[in-house]
PDB file of C-alpha atoms in Angstrom:
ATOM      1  CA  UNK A   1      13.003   2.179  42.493  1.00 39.00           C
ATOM      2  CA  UNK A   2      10.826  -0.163  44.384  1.00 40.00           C
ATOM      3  CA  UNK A   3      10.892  -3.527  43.932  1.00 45.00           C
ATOM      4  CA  UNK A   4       8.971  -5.223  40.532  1.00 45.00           C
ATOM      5  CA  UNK A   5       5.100  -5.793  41.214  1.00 50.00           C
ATOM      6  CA  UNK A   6       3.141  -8.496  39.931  1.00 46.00           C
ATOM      7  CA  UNK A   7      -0.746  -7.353  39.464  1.00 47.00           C
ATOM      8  CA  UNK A   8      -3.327  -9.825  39.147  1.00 42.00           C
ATOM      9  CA  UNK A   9      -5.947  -7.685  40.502  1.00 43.00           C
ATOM     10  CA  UNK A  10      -7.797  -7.546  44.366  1.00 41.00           C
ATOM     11  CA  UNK A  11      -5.426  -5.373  46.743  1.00 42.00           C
ATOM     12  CA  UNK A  12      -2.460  -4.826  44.223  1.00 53.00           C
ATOM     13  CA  UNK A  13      -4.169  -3.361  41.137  1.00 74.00           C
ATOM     14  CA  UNK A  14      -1.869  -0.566  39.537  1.00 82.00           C
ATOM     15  CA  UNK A  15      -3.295   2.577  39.551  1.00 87.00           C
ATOM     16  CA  UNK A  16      -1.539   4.447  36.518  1.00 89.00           C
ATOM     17  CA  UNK A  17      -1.673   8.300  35.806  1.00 92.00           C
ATOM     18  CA  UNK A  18      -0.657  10.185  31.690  1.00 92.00           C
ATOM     19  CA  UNK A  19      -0.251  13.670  31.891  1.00 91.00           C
ATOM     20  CA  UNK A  20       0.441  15.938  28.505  1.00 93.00           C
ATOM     21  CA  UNK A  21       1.540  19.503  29.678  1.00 92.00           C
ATOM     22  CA  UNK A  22       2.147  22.151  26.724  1.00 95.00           C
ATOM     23  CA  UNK A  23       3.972  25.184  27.680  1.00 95.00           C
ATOM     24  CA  UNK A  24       2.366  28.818  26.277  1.00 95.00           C
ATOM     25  CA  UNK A  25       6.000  29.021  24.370  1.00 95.00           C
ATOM     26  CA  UNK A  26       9.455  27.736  23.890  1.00 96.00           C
ATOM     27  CA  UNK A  27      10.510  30.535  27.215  1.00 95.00           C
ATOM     28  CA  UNK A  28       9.439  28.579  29.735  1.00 94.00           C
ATOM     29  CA  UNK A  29      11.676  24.852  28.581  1.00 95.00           C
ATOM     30  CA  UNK A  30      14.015  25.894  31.116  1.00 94.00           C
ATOM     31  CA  UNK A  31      12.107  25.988  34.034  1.00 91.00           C
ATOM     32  CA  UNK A  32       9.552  23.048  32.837  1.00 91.00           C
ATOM     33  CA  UNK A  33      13.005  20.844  32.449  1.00 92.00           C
ATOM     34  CA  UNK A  34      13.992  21.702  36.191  1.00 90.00           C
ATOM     35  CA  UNK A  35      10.558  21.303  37.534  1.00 88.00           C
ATOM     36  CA  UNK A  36      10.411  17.682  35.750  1.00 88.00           C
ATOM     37  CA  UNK A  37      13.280  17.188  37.413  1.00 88.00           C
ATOM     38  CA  UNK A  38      12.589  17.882  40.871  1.00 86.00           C
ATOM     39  CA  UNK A  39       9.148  15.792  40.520  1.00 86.00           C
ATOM     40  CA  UNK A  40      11.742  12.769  39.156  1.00 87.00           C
ATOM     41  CA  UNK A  41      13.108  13.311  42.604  1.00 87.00           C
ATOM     42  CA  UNK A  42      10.464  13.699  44.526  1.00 87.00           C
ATOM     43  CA  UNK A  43       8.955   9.918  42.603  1.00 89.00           C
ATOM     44  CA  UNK A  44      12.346   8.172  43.610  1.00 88.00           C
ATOM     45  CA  UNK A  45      11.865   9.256  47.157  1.00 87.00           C
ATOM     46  CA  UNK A  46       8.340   7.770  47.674  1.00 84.00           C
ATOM     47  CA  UNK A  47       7.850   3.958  48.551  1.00 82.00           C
ATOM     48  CA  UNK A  48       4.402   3.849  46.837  1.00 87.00           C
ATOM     49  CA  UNK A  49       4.958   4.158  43.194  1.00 91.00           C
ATOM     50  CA  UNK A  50       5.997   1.390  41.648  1.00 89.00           C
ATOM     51  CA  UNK A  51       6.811   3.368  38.120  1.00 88.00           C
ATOM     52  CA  UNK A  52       7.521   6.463  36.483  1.00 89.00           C
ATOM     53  CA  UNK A  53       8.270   8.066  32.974  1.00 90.00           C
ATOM     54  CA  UNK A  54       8.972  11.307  32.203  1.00 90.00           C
ATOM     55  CA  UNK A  55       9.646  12.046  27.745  1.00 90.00           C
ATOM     56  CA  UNK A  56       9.902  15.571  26.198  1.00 92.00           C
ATOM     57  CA  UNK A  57       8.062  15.439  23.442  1.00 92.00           C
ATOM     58  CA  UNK A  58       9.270  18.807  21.981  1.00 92.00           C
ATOM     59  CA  UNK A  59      10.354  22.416  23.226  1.00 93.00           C
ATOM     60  CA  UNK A  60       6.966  22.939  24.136  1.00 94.00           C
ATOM     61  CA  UNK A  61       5.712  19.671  24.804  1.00 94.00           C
ATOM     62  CA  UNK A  62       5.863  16.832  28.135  1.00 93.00           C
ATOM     63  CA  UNK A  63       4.505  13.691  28.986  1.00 93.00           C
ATOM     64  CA  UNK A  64       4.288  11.718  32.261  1.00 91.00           C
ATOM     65  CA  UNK A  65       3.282   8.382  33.456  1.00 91.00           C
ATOM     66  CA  UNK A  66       3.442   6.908  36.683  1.00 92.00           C
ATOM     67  CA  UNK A  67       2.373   3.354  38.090  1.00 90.00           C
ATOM     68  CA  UNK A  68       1.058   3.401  41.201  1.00 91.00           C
ATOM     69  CA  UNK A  69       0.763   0.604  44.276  1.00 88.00           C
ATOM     70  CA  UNK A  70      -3.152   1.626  44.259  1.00 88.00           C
ATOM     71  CA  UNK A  71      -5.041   5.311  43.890  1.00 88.00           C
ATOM     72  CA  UNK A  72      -5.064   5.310  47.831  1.00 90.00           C
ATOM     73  CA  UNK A  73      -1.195   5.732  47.356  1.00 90.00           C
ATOM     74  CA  UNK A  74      -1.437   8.300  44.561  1.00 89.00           C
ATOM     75  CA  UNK A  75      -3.850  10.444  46.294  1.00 88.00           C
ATOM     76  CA  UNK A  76      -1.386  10.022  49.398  1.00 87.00           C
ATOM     77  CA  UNK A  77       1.437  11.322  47.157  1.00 87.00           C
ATOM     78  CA  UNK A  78      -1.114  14.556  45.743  1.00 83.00           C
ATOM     79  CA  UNK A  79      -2.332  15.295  49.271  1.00 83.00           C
ATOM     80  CA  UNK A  80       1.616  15.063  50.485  1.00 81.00           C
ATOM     81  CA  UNK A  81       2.001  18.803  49.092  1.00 75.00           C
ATOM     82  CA  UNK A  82       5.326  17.130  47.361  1.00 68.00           C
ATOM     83  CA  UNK A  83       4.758  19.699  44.253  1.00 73.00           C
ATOM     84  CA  UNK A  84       2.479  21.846  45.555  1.00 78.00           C
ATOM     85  CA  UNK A  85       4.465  25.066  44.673  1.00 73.00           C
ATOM     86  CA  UNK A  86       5.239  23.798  41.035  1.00 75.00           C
ATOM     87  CA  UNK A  87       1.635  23.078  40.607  1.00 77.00           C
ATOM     88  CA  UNK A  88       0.537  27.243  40.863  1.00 80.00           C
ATOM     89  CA  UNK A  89       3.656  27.932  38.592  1.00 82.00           C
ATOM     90  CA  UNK A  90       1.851  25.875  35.753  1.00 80.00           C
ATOM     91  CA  UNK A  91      -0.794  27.709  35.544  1.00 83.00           C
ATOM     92  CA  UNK A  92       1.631  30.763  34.026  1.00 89.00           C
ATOM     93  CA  UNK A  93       3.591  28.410  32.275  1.00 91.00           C
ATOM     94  CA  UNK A  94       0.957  26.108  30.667  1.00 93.00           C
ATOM     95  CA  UNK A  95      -1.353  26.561  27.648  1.00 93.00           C
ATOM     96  CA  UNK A  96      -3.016  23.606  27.794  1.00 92.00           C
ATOM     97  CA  UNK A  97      -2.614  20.077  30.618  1.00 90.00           C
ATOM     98  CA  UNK A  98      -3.938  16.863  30.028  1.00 91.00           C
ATOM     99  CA  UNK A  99      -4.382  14.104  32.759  1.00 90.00           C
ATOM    100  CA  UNK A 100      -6.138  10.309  32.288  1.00 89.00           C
ATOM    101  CA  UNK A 101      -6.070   7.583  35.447  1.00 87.00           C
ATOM    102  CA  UNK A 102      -6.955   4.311  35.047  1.00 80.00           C
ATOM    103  CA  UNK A 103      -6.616   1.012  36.342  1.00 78.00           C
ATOM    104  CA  UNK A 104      -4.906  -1.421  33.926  1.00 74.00           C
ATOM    105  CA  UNK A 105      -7.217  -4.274  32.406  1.00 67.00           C
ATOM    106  CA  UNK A 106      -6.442  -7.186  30.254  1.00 59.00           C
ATOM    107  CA  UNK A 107      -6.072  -5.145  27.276  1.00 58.00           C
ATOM    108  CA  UNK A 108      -2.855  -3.852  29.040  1.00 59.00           C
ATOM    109  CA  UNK A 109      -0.381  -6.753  28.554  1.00 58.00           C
ATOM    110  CA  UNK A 110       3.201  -6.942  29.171  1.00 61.00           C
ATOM    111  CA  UNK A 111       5.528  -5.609  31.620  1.00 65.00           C
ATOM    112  CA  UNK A 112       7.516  -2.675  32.677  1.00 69.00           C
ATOM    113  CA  UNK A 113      10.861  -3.502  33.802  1.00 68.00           C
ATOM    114  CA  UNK A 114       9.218  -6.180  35.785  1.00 67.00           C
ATOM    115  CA  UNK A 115       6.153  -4.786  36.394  1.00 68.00           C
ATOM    116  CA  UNK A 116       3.210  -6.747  35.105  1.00 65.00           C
ATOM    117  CA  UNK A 117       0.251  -4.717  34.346  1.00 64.00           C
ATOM    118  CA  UNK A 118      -2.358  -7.768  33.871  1.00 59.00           C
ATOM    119  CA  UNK A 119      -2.743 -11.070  32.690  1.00 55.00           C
ATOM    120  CA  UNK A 120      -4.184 -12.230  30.029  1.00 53.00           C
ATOM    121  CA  UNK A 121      -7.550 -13.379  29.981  1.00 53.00           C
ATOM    122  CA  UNK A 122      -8.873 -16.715  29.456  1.00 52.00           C
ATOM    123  CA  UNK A 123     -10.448 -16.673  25.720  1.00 51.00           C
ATOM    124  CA  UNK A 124     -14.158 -17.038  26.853  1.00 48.00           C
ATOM    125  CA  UNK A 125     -13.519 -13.791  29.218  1.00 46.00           C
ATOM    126  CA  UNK A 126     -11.907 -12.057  26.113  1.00 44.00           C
ATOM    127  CA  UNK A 127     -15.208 -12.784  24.219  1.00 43.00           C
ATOM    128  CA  UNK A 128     -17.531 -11.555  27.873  1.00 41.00           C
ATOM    129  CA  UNK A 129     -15.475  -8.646  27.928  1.00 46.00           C
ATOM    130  CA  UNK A 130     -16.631  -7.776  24.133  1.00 50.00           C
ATOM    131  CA  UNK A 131     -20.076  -9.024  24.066  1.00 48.00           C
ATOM    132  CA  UNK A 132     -21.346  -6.081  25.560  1.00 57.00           C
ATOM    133  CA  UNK A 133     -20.307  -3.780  22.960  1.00 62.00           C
ATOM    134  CA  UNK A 134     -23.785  -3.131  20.989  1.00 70.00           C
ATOM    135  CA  UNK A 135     -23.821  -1.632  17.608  1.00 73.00           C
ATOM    136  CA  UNK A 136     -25.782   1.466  19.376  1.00 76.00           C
ATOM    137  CA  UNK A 137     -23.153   1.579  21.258  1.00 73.00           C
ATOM    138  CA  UNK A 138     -20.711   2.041  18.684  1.00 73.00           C
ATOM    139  CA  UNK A 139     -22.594   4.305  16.835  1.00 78.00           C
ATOM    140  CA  UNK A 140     -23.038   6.669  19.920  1.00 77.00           C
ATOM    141  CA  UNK A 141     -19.604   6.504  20.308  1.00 74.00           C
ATOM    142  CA  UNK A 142     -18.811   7.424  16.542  1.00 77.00           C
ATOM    143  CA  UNK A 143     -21.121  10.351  16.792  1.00 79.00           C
ATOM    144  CA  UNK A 144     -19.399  11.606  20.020  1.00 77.00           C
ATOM    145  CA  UNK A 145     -15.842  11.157  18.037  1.00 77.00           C
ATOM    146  CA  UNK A 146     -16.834  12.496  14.761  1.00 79.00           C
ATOM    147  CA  UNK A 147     -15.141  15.938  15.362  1.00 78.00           C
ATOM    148  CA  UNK A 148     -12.179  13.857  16.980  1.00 74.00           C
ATOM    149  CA  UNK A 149     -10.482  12.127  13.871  1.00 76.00           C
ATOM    150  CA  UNK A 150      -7.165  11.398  16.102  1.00 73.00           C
ATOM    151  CA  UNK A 151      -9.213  10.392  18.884  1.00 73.00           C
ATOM    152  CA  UNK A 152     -10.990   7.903  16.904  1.00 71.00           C
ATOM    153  CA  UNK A 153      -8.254   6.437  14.955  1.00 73.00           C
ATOM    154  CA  UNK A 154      -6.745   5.502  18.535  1.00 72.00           C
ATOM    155  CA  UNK A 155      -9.458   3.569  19.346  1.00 72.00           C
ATOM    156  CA  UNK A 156     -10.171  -0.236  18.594  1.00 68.00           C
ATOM    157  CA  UNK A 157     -13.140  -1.829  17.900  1.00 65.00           C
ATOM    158  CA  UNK A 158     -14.958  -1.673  21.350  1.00 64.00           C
ATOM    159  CA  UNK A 159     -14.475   1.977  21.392  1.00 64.00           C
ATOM    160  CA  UNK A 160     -11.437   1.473  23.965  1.00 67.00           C
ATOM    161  CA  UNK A 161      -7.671   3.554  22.944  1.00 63.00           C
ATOM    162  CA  UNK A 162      -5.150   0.279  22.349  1.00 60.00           C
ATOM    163  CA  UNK A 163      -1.377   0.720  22.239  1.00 56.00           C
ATOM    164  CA  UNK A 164      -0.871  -0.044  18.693  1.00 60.00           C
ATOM    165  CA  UNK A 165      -2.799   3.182  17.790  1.00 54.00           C
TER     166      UNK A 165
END
């Protein structure tokens, strides 16, 4: 694995990617298992990602998450054709796929085997970085969640998913 990065932000912001794949049924474990495997391999032979994660969940269920130098070397990685042929197989294997990228904030604290996501802010940014939440926000935010229960109960209070939840 590459060596542990410290981000503070600028140049050297992580870019981080979650995927949830859910196989059609418990048939295709086998071959999800081996093709998590070869994308392990193909992870540990690239320079540019700083960490990855693969858990199964269940017999039909897998999540990933990698850390990224920047979304210039994730892209890189995608355009590289590394799993291209595993990526058409999903499609037949797959009954639903779930993908979220973002750029770790403050709200992300700690570390990963080195790997600092972000600092953490001064108080008065904590309280900038909240004073923009208005109630109509909130409220538009509650009406776009109501028929998401599990959605919203992973939320906090400015409407953003925490860790705890």
């Amino acid at each position: 694995m590459p060596a542990p990065v410290a981000v503070e932000g600028g140049r050297d912001r992580l870019f981080v990617v979650t995927t949830r794949s859910r196989l059609k049924g418990v048939r295709y474990f086998p071959a999800m298992v081996l093709a998590s495997a070869r994308v392990r391999r193909q992870l540990r032979e690239t320079g540019d990602v700083v960490r990855w994660a693969s858990v199964i969940a269940g017999p039909t269920e897998f999540w990933t998450i990698t850390a990224w130098r920047s979304r210039h070397h994730m892209q890189e990685f995608m355009r590289s054709g590394a799993h291209d042929d595993i990526m058409w197989l999903f499609a037949r294997w797959l009954r639903s796929f779930w993908l979220m990228r973002w750029r770790p904030g403050s709200d992300e604290l700690g570390s990963w085997r080195g790997t600092t996501f972000a600092r953490r802010p001064a108080p008065e940014q904590a309280t900038a970085d909240h004073a923009g939440v208005t109630a109509a926000r909130l409220a538009l935010l509650d009406q776009a969640l109501a028929g998401m229960p599990r959605l919203r109960a992973a939320t906090g209070p400015t409407g953003a998913a925490t860790y705890d939840t």
